[in-house]
Coordinates of C-alpha atoms and ligand atoms in Angstrom, one line a residue:
M118 CA -25.7 -45.5 -0.5
K119 CA -25.4 -41.8 0.1
K120 CA -25.5 -40.8 3.8
N121 CA -27.5 -37.7 3.1
Q122 CA -28.1 -35.2 0.3
K123 CA -26.0 -32.6 2.0
L124 CA -22.3 -32.0 1.9
N125 CA -21.2 -30.4 5.1
I126 CA -17.8 -28.7 5.1
L127 CA -16.2 -26.7 7.8
Y128 CA -13.4 -24.4 6.5
I129 CA -11.0 -23.6 9.4
A130 CA -8.4 -20.9 9.2
S131 CA -6.5 -18.5 11.5
E132 CA -7.4 -15.5 9.3
A133 CA -9.9 -14.4 6.7
V134 CA -10.6 -11.3 4.7
P135 CA -12.4 -8.9 5.1
L136 CA -12.1 -9.4 8.8
V137 CA -8.4 -9.9 9.4
K138 CA -5.5 -10.3 7.1
V139 CA -1.8 -11.0 7.7
G140 CA -1.0 -13.1 4.7
G141 CA -2.3 -15.0 1.6
L142 CA -4.3 -17.5 3.7
A143 CA -6.7 -14.7 4.6
D144 CA -7.4 -14.2 0.9
V145 CA -8.1 -17.9 0.3
A146 CA -10.3 -18.2 3.4
G147 CA -12.2 -15.1 2.5
S148 CA -12.9 -16.2 -1.1
L149 CA -12.9 -20.0 -1.5
P150 CA -15.8 -20.8 0.8
H151 CA -18.0 -18.3 -1.0
A152 CA -16.9 -19.7 -4.4
L153 CA -17.8 -23.2 -3.2
A154 CA -21.1 -22.0 -1.9
N155 CA -21.9 -20.6 -5.3
L156 CA -21.3 -23.8 -7.2
T157 CA -24.3 -26.0 -8.1
P158 CA -25.3 -29.4 -6.6
E159 CA -24.0 -31.0 -9.9
D160 CA -20.5 -30.0 -8.8
F161 CA -21.0 -32.0 -5.6
A162 CA -22.4 -35.3 -6.9
N163 CA -25.9 -33.8 -6.6
K164 CA -25.6 -32.8 -3.0
E165 CA -26.3 -29.3 -1.6
I166 CA -23.2 -27.9 -0.1
D167 CA -23.4 -26.3 3.4
I168 CA -20.0 -24.7 3.9
R169 CA -19.2 -22.7 7.0
L170 CA -16.1 -20.9 8.1
V171 CA -14.6 -20.7 11.5
I172 CA -11.8 -18.4 12.7
P173 CA -10.6 -17.2 16.1
F174 CA -12.4 -14.1 17.5
H175 CA -9.2 -12.0 17.2
S176 CA -9.3 -8.8 19.3
A177 CA -8.6 -6.9 16.0
I178 CA -12.1 -7.8 14.7
R179 CA -14.1 -7.2 17.9
S180 CA -15.1 -3.7 17.1
T181 CA -15.9 -4.4 13.4
L182 CA -18.7 -6.9 13.9
N183 CA -22.2 -6.5 15.0
N184 CA -25.2 -8.9 14.7
I185 CA -23.4 -11.7 16.3
K186 CA -25.1 -14.3 18.5
L187 CA -23.6 -16.6 21.1
V188 CA -24.1 -20.2 20.0
A189 CA -21.9 -22.3 22.4
T190 CA -20.2 -22.1 25.7
F191 CA -17.8 -24.8 26.9
D192 CA -14.5 -25.5 28.5
I193 CA -11.2 -26.7 27.0
H194 CA -9.3 -28.9 29.4
H195 CA -5.7 -28.0 30.3
T196 CA -3.4 -29.3 33.0
R197 CA -3.6 -25.9 34.7
G198 CA -7.3 -25.8 34.7
K199 CA -10.3 -25.4 32.4
I200 CA -10.1 -22.6 29.8
P201 CA -13.6 -21.2 29.0
A202 CA -14.5 -20.8 25.4
R203 CA -17.4 -19.0 23.8
V204 CA -18.4 -19.3 20.1
F205 CA -20.3 -16.6 18.3
Q206 CA -22.1 -16.9 15.0
T207 CA -22.7 -14.4 12.3
N208 CA -23.0 -14.2 8.5
L209 CA -20.4 -13.3 6.0
D210 CA -22.5 -12.6 3.0
D211 CA -23.8 -16.1 2.1
I212 CA -21.6 -18.0 4.6
T213 CA -22.1 -18.9 8.2
L214 CA -19.1 -17.7 10.2
Y215 CA -18.2 -19.0 13.7
L216 CA -15.8 -17.0 15.9
V217 CA -14.1 -18.8 18.7
E218 CA -13.4 -16.7 21.7
G219 CA -11.3 -17.5 24.8
G220 CA -7.8 -18.3 25.9
F221 CA -5.1 -16.0 24.5
F222 CA -7.5 -14.6 21.9
L223 CA -9.1 -12.5 24.7
S224 CA -6.1 -10.4 25.4
D225 CA -3.7 -10.8 22.5
Q226 CA -3.8 -8.0 19.8
N227 CA -1.9 -9.9 17.2
V228 CA -2.9 -12.8 14.9
Y229 CA 0.6 -14.3 15.2
S230 CA 3.6 -13.6 17.3
T231 CA 7.2 -14.4 17.0
D232 CA 7.0 -16.9 19.8
L233 CA 6.1 -20.3 18.4
Q234 CA 5.4 -21.8 21.8
Y235 CA 2.9 -19.1 22.6
D236 CA 1.2 -19.4 19.2
T237 CA 1.1 -23.2 19.6
K238 CA -0.9 -22.8 22.9
K239 CA -3.1 -20.2 21.4
Y240 CA -4.0 -22.2 18.3
L241 CA -4.2 -25.6 20.0
F242 CA -6.9 -24.1 22.2
F243 CA -8.6 -22.9 19.0
S244 CA -8.3 -26.3 17.3
L245 CA -9.7 -28.2 20.2
A246 CA -12.5 -25.7 20.5
V247 CA -13.5 -26.2 16.8
L248 CA -13.9 -30.0 17.4
E249 CA -15.9 -29.3 20.6
L250 CA -18.1 -26.8 18.7
I251 CA -19.3 -29.1 16.0
K252 CA -20.2 -31.7 18.7
I253 CA -22.2 -29.1 20.7
L254 CA -24.0 -27.9 17.5
N255 CA -24.5 -31.6 16.7
W256 CA -23.5 -30.7 13.1
Q257 CA -22.4 -33.8 11.2
V258 CA -19.5 -32.3 9.2
D259 CA -18.3 -34.4 6.3
I260 CA -15.0 -32.7 5.8
L261 CA -12.9 -30.5 8.2
H262 CA -10.7 -28.4 5.9
T263 CA -7.7 -27.2 7.9
N264 CA -5.0 -24.7 6.8
D265 CA -1.4 -24.4 7.8
W266 CA 0.3 -25.5 11.0
Q267 CA -2.0 -23.4 13.3
T268 CA -5.0 -25.7 12.6
A269 CA -3.2 -28.9 11.5
L270 CA -3.5 -30.6 14.8
I271 CA -7.2 -30.8 14.3
C272 CA -6.5 -33.6 11.8
Y273 CA -4.4 -35.5 14.4
E274 CA -7.0 -35.1 17.2
L275 CA -9.8 -36.1 14.7
S276 CA -8.0 -39.3 13.9
H277 CA -8.2 -40.3 17.6
R278 CA -11.8 -39.1 18.1
R279 CA -12.9 -41.1 15.1
L280 CA -11.9 -44.2 16.9
S281 CA -13.4 -43.4 20.3
D282 CA -16.5 -41.2 19.6
P283 CA -19.2 -42.3 17.1
F284 CA -20.0 -38.6 16.4
F285 CA -16.7 -38.2 14.6
K286 CA -16.6 -41.6 13.0
N287 CA -17.3 -40.6 9.4
M288 CA -15.6 -37.2 9.3
K289 CA -12.7 -36.6 7.0
S290 CA -9.9 -34.0 7.2
V291 CA -8.1 -32.0 4.5
L292 CA -5.0 -30.0 5.2
T293 CA -3.8 -27.3 2.9
M294 CA -0.2 -26.3 3.1
H295 CA 0.1 -22.7 2.0
N296 CA 3.9 -22.4 2.7
L297 CA 5.6 -25.6 3.7
P298 CA 8.7 -24.2 5.5
Y299 CA 6.3 -22.7 8.2
M300 CA 5.7 -25.8 10.3
G301 CA 5.3 -24.6 13.8
G302 CA 7.7 -25.5 16.7
N303 CA 8.2 -28.5 19.0
S304 CA 4.8 -29.0 20.6
E305 CA 5.1 -32.2 22.6
K306 CA 4.8 -30.5 26.0
I307 CA 2.0 -28.2 25.0
M308 CA 0.1 -31.1 23.3
S309 CA 0.4 -33.1 26.5
E310 CA -0.8 -30.1 28.6
F311 CA -4.0 -30.1 26.5
G312 CA -4.3 -33.9 26.8
L313 CA -3.0 -35.0 23.4
S314 CA -0.7 -38.0 23.3
P315 CA 2.6 -37.8 21.4
C316 CA 2.3 -38.7 17.8
P317 CA 4.0 -42.0 16.9
C318 CA 4.0 -40.8 13.3
H319 CA 6.3 -43.6 12.1
S320 CA 6.5 -42.5 8.5
L321 CA 7.8 -39.0 9.4
P322 CA 11.4 -38.2 10.1
E323 CA 12.1 -38.2 13.8
W324 CA 12.6 -34.4 14.1
A325 CA 9.2 -33.8 12.6
R326 CA 7.2 -36.0 15.0
S327 CA 6.5 -33.2 17.5
I328 CA 5.9 -30.4 15.1
P329 CA 2.3 -29.4 14.2
L330 CA 2.4 -29.3 10.4
P331 CA 4.0 -32.6 9.9
I332 CA 1.8 -34.3 12.5
G333 CA -1.2 -32.8 10.7
M334 CA 0.2 -34.1 7.4
Y335 CA 0.6 -37.5 8.8
S336 CA -3.0 -37.5 10.1
A337 CA -5.0 -35.7 7.4
D338 CA -7.0 -37.8 4.9
F339 CA -6.0 -35.5 2.0
L340 CA -3.1 -33.0 1.6
L341 CA -3.2 -30.0 -0.6
T342 CA -0.8 -27.4 -1.8
V343 CA -1.9 -24.1 -3.5
S344 CA -0.6 -25.0 -7.0
P345 CA -0.1 -28.2 -9.0
N346 CA 3.6 -27.4 -9.6
Y347 CA 4.4 -26.6 -6.0
M348 CA 2.9 -30.0 -5.2
K349 CA 5.4 -31.6 -7.5
E350 CA 8.3 -29.5 -6.2
I351 CA 7.8 -30.5 -2.6
L352 CA 8.5 -34.1 -3.5
T353 CA 12.1 -33.0 -4.2
P354 CA 14.9 -32.3 -1.7
E355 CA 15.2 -28.7 -3.0
F356 CA 11.6 -27.8 -1.9
G357 CA 10.5 -30.6 0.4
C358 CA 12.0 -29.2 3.6
G359 CA 13.1 -32.7 4.7
L360 CA 9.6 -34.1 4.3
Q361 CA 10.0 -35.1 0.6
D362 CA 10.2 -38.9 1.3
F363 CA 7.1 -38.7 3.5
L364 CA 5.3 -36.7 0.9
I365 CA 6.2 -39.2 -1.8
S366 CA 4.6 -41.9 0.3
R367 CA 1.4 -39.8 0.4
K368 CA 1.4 -39.1 -3.4
D369 CA -2.0 -40.7 -3.9
T370 CA -3.6 -38.4 -1.3
L371 CA -1.7 -35.3 -2.3
G372 CA -3.0 -32.6 -4.7
G373 CA -2.3 -29.1 -5.8
I374 CA -4.9 -26.5 -6.7
L375 CA -3.9 -23.0 -7.9
N376 CA -5.4 -20.1 -5.9
G377 CA -7.7 -17.7 -7.6
I378 CA -8.1 -14.0 -7.3
N379 CA -11.1 -12.0 -6.4
Q380 CA -12.0 -10.7 -9.9
D381 CA -14.4 -8.0 -8.5
Q382 CA -11.8 -6.5 -6.2
W383 CA -9.2 -6.7 -9.0
N384 CA -10.9 -5.3 -12.0
P385 CA -9.3 -2.5 -14.1
K386 CA -12.7 -1.6 -15.5
T387 CA -14.2 -0.6 -12.1
D388 CA -11.1 0.0 -9.9
Q389 CA -11.7 3.1 -7.8
H390 CA -8.0 3.4 -6.9
I391 CA -6.8 4.0 -10.5
N392 CA -6.8 7.2 -12.5
T393 CA -8.0 5.8 -15.9
K394 CA -10.2 2.7 -15.8
F395 CA -9.8 0.4 -18.8
D396 CA -10.6 -3.0 -20.2
L397 CA -9.9 -4.7 -23.5
S398 CA -12.0 -2.2 -25.4
N399 CA -9.9 0.8 -24.5
L400 CA -6.5 -0.7 -23.6
S401 CA -4.6 2.2 -25.1
D402 CA -6.1 4.4 -22.3
R403 CA -3.9 2.4 -19.9
G404 CA -1.0 4.6 -21.0
N405 CA -2.5 7.4 -18.9
N406 CA -1.9 5.4 -15.8
K407 CA 1.8 4.9 -16.8
E408 CA 2.1 8.6 -17.4
Y409 CA 0.6 9.3 -14.0
L410 CA 3.1 7.0 -12.3
Q411 CA 6.1 8.4 -14.2
S412 CA 5.2 12.0 -13.3
T413 CA 4.1 11.3 -9.7
W414 CA 7.4 9.5 -9.0
K415 CA 9.5 12.0 -10.9
L416 CA 10.7 9.7 -13.6
T417 CA 11.1 10.7 -17.2
V418 CA 7.6 10.7 -18.7
D419 CA 8.1 8.7 -21.9
H420 CA 5.9 5.8 -23.0
T421 CA 8.7 4.2 -24.9
I422 CA 10.7 3.5 -21.7
P423 CA 9.5 0.2 -20.2
L424 CA 8.4 0.7 -16.6
F425 CA 9.0 -2.3 -14.3
V426 CA 7.5 -2.8 -10.9
M427 CA 8.0 -5.0 -7.9
I428 CA 5.2 -5.4 -5.3
S429 CA 6.5 -7.8 -2.7
R430 CA 7.2 -8.7 0.8
M431 CA 10.9 -8.0 1.4
D432 CA 11.8 -11.6 2.2
Q433 CA 14.5 -14.0 1.0
Q434 CA 11.8 -16.1 -0.6
K435 CA 10.9 -13.3 -3.1
G436 CA 14.4 -13.0 -4.7
V437 CA 14.5 -9.2 -4.6
D438 CA 18.3 -9.5 -4.4
I439 CA 18.4 -11.3 -7.7
A440 CA 16.2 -8.6 -9.3
I441 CA 18.5 -5.9 -8.0
N442 CA 21.6 -7.5 -9.4
S443 CA 20.0 -8.3 -12.8
L444 CA 18.9 -4.6 -13.1
R445 CA 22.5 -3.5 -12.4
M446 CA 23.6 -5.8 -15.3
I447 CA 21.4 -3.9 -17.7
S448 CA 21.8 -0.4 -16.3
H449 CA 23.0 0.8 -19.7
L450 CA 19.6 0.2 -21.2
P451 CA 16.5 2.4 -21.0
W452 CA 14.2 1.2 -18.3
Q453 CA 12.6 2.4 -15.1
V454 CA 11.5 0.5 -12.0
I455 CA 9.3 1.3 -9.0
I456 CA 9.8 -1.1 -6.0
L457 CA 7.0 -1.3 -3.4
G458 CA 7.6 -3.5 -0.3
T459 CA 8.4 -3.9 3.3
G460 CA 10.0 -6.5 5.5
D461 CA 13.6 -7.5 6.0
P462 CA 15.6 -4.3 6.7
V463 CA 18.6 -5.7 4.9
I464 CA 16.6 -6.2 1.7
E465 CA 14.9 -2.8 2.1
T466 CA 18.4 -1.1 2.4
R467 CA 19.5 -2.8 -0.8
C468 CA 16.5 -1.4 -2.6
R469 CA 17.2 2.0 -1.3
S470 CA 20.8 1.7 -2.4
L471 CA 19.7 0.9 -5.9
E472 CA 17.8 4.1 -6.0
V473 CA 20.8 6.0 -4.9
E474 CA 22.9 4.4 -7.6
Y475 CA 20.4 5.0 -10.4
P476 CA 18.3 8.1 -9.3
H477 CA 16.9 8.6 -12.8
K478 CA 15.7 5.0 -13.1
V479 CA 14.7 3.7 -9.7
R480 CA 12.1 4.5 -7.1
T481 CA 12.0 2.6 -3.8
I482 CA 8.9 2.9 -1.6
I483 CA 9.2 1.1 1.7
D484 CA 5.6 0.7 2.7
F485 CA 2.6 -1.5 2.7
D486 CA 0.2 0.5 0.5
P487 CA -2.6 -1.4 -1.1
E488 CA -4.0 1.7 -2.9
L489 CA -0.6 2.4 -4.6
A490 CA -0.4 -1.3 -5.5
H491 CA -3.5 -1.0 -7.5
K492 CA -2.1 2.0 -9.3
L493 CA 1.2 0.2 -10.0
Y494 CA -0.6 -2.8 -11.5
A495 CA -2.6 -0.5 -13.7
G496 CA 0.2 1.6 -15.1
S497 CA 3.4 -0.5 -15.2
D498 CA 4.5 -2.6 -18.2
L499 CA 6.3 -5.5 -16.5
I500 CA 6.1 -7.0 -13.0
L501 CA 9.3 -8.7 -11.7
I502 CA 8.8 -11.9 -9.6
P503 CA 12.1 -13.7 -9.2
S504 CA 10.9 -15.9 -6.3
R505 CA 13.1 -18.6 -4.9
Y506 CA 9.9 -20.6 -4.3
E507 CA 6.3 -19.6 -4.7
P508 CA 3.5 -21.9 -3.4
S509 CA 0.9 -20.1 -5.5
G510 CA 1.5 -16.4 -5.8
L511 CA -1.2 -13.8 -6.4
T512 CA 0.8 -10.8 -7.8
Q513 CA 1.3 -12.4 -11.2
M514 CA -2.4 -13.1 -11.6
I515 CA -3.5 -9.7 -10.5
A516 CA -0.9 -8.1 -12.8
M517 CA -2.1 -10.0 -15.8
R518 CA -5.7 -8.9 -15.1
Y519 CA -4.4 -5.3 -15.4
G520 CA -2.3 -5.8 -18.5
C521 CA 1.0 -5.7 -16.6
V522 CA 3.0 -8.5 -18.0
P523 CA 4.8 -10.9 -15.5
L524 CA 8.4 -11.8 -15.7
A525 CA 9.0 -14.5 -13.1
R526 CA 11.1 -17.5 -12.0
A527 CA 9.6 -20.7 -13.3
T528 CA 8.7 -22.1 -9.9
G529 CA 5.6 -23.1 -8.0
G530 CA 2.3 -21.4 -9.0
L531 CA 4.2 -18.9 -11.2
K532 CA 4.9 -21.7 -13.6
D533 CA 1.3 -22.9 -13.5
S534 CA -0.2 -19.5 -14.2
I535 CA 2.3 -17.8 -16.7
I536 CA 2.7 -19.1 -20.2
D537 CA 6.0 -18.2 -21.8
H538 CA 5.7 -19.8 -25.3
S539 CA 7.1 -19.0 -28.7
N540 CA 3.4 -19.0 -29.9
L541 CA 2.2 -15.5 -29.5
E542 CA -1.4 -16.7 -29.4
V543 CA -0.9 -18.1 -26.0
K544 CA 2.0 -16.2 -24.4
T545 CA 1.2 -14.3 -21.2
G546 CA 4.6 -13.5 -19.8
Y547 CA 8.3 -14.5 -19.3
L548 CA 9.7 -17.3 -17.2
F549 CA 13.3 -18.2 -16.4
E550 CA 14.5 -21.4 -14.7
E551 CA 17.9 -20.7 -13.2
L552 CA 17.9 -18.3 -10.3
S553 CA 20.7 -16.1 -11.3
P554 CA 21.1 -12.4 -12.2
D555 CA 22.6 -13.4 -15.6
V556 CA 19.6 -15.5 -16.6
M557 CA 17.1 -12.9 -15.2
S558 CA 18.8 -10.0 -17.0
A559 CA 18.8 -12.0 -20.3
T560 CA 15.1 -12.6 -19.8
L561 CA 14.6 -8.9 -19.1
I562 CA 16.3 -8.1 -22.4
R563 CA 14.0 -10.6 -24.1
A564 CA 11.0 -8.8 -22.7
M565 CA 12.3 -5.4 -23.6
T566 CA 12.9 -6.5 -27.2
D567 CA 9.2 -7.5 -27.4
F568 CA 8.2 -4.3 -25.7
K569 CA 9.6 -2.3 -28.6
N570 CA 7.1 -4.0 -30.9
Q571 CA 3.8 -2.7 -29.5
E572 CA 1.8 -5.1 -31.5
V573 CA 3.5 -8.0 -30.0
W574 CA 3.4 -6.5 -26.5
Q575 CA -0.3 -5.8 -26.7
K576 CA -1.0 -9.4 -27.8
I577 CA 0.8 -10.6 -24.6
Q578 CA -1.1 -8.1 -22.5
I579 CA -4.5 -9.2 -24.0
N580 CA -3.8 -12.9 -23.5
G581 CA -3.1 -12.2 -19.8
M582 CA -6.2 -10.0 -19.4
K583 CA -8.3 -12.8 -20.9
A584 CA -7.0 -15.6 -18.6
D585 CA -9.5 -17.0 -16.1
F586 CA -8.0 -16.8 -12.6
S587 CA -11.4 -16.8 -10.9
W588 CA -12.1 -18.6 -7.7
T589 CA -14.9 -20.5 -9.4
N590 CA -12.4 -22.3 -11.5
S591 CA -10.4 -23.4 -8.5
A592 CA -13.5 -24.2 -6.4
R593 CA -14.6 -26.8 -8.9
K594 CA -11.3 -28.6 -8.4
Y595 CA -11.8 -28.5 -4.6
A596 CA -15.3 -30.0 -5.2
L597 CA -13.7 -33.0 -6.9
I598 CA -11.5 -33.6 -3.9
Y599 CA -14.5 -33.3 -1.5
N600 CA -16.5 -35.7 -3.7
R601 CA -13.8 -38.2 -3.7
L602 CA -13.4 -38.2 0.1
T603 CA -17.1 -38.4 0.8
E604 CA -17.5 -41.2 -1.8
E605 CA -14.9 -43.2 0.2
T606 CA -17.0 -42.7 3.4
G607 CA -20.0 -44.1 1.5
Ligands
ADP78 P1 2.8 -13.6 -0.5 O1 1.4 -14.0 0.0 O2 3.8 -14.6 -0.5 O3 3.2 -12.3 0.1 P2 1.4 -13.3 -3.0 O4 1.9 -12.9 -4.4 O5 0.6 -14.5 -2.9 O6 2.6 -13.2 -2.1 O7 0.5 -12.1 -2.5 C1 0.9 -10.8 -2.2 C2 -0.2 -9.9 -2.1 O8 0.1 -8.8 -1.2 C3 -0.7 -9.2 -3.4 O9 -2.1 -8.9 -3.3 C4 0.1 -7.9 -3.4 O10 -0.5 -6.9 -4.2 C5 0.1 -7.6 -1.9 N1 1.3 -6.8 -1.5 C6 2.5 -7.3 -1.3 N2 3.4 -6.3 -0.9 C7 2.6 -5.2 -0.8 C8 2.9 -3.8 -0.4 N3 4.1 -3.4 0.0 N4 1.9 -2.9 -0.5 C9 0.6 -3.3 -0.9 N5 0.3 -4.6 -1.3 C10 1.3 -5.5 -1.2

């Protein structure tokens, strides 16, 4: 028998757009709850969904919000004394949003720091406050959907409260792992200061038994990654970060759902940041955007020269070094590249050096510039994404929407979203398996050969522009997981 005709979901994240963004999690938390709220009861076994979002009340968002009301005041217990918490409620379009205030969130300006111990205290306070909040609101949540190491310990604490407190008895937890290597640090002492017992976690390797993400993985009812292929990859030693055996043991309760993109925000037909708006009906106008880029960045203005782009964090993960070396290998050919990114100074310097070596071909822009990113998607021919690993990846999906063809390593979500097939009817880009400059440069040559035949190239562009990377598509897959978990509860 169904418990009620409502499906209550609390989506819990450390960041969410449009309020606060550091990484990709913010995009997911800012889009997925809305997409779920907009599905129909048929998608949820004939239940009405009530999905709400909770994030910390970061100092950075204090001044941007009005119309907030205080809904709960309570204390979180710590060995050094009680930490007062206040929770505010507001609306984010069609979603109820809770903001948890207190502890370090009162004084700290940053969403994350480089001090894992400090962040553990901060987010454990938040995690415990979330559990307290639903109890004070007397809101019978069906599923607590947590994200990354910062909120993973909610799954652990819930597993205890389910046994001792009837209020939590039927609640289930989901943990999405957006980037497995980021697990948090040793938390045993901090957990004990907040009254949490050490995790026996027998099925985890010993080193992982005091670290938030693995503890959350051990305790959550369902584990998710942000693409089906990354899910498979983390079952292997190459990508599993030492947890592959544990993950294999959880195979039946492990899933992978590709992220979507906000198709209103990323729409070449309405994009205010680009010079010439376009869609499938006037694709040839897109050439104006390429011309604009070539002239603005003082490259030879010539539509027959393929213009590559990289828009990326400068991080080992992204394989910028591989791209640089592969471009060197084909320096005798006509191409241009614009590199936009910030991060690791060593990688930034390598990109600058490439520009010094090939001043007529390369432009390196060390910056985080969202407006320029829109222009680059709208005017470049090929985006290079040679990632070492890629849990989901957004750039390839955004690029395809703008007719910028992706050339990527066949890994994670890149492999799930790009089709490199001999059948031109389905092809949307170029993939290569082995992470080496040789293989990448051979793939670049393959793409440049196709580029010479504009009929072939346009077909690949059109296929990508037609692909459906909407959040609605992904949200339906999340609905199936939620349905499965609540059916188990009965
Ligand atoms: P990750 O989240 O691992 O950095 P994704 O591909 O999932 O990579 O998402 C990257 C997002 O950040 C995309 O929206 C991309 O346009 C944007 N981005 C990355 N670097 C820059 C930059 N230097 N300037 C502007 N936008 C950037």
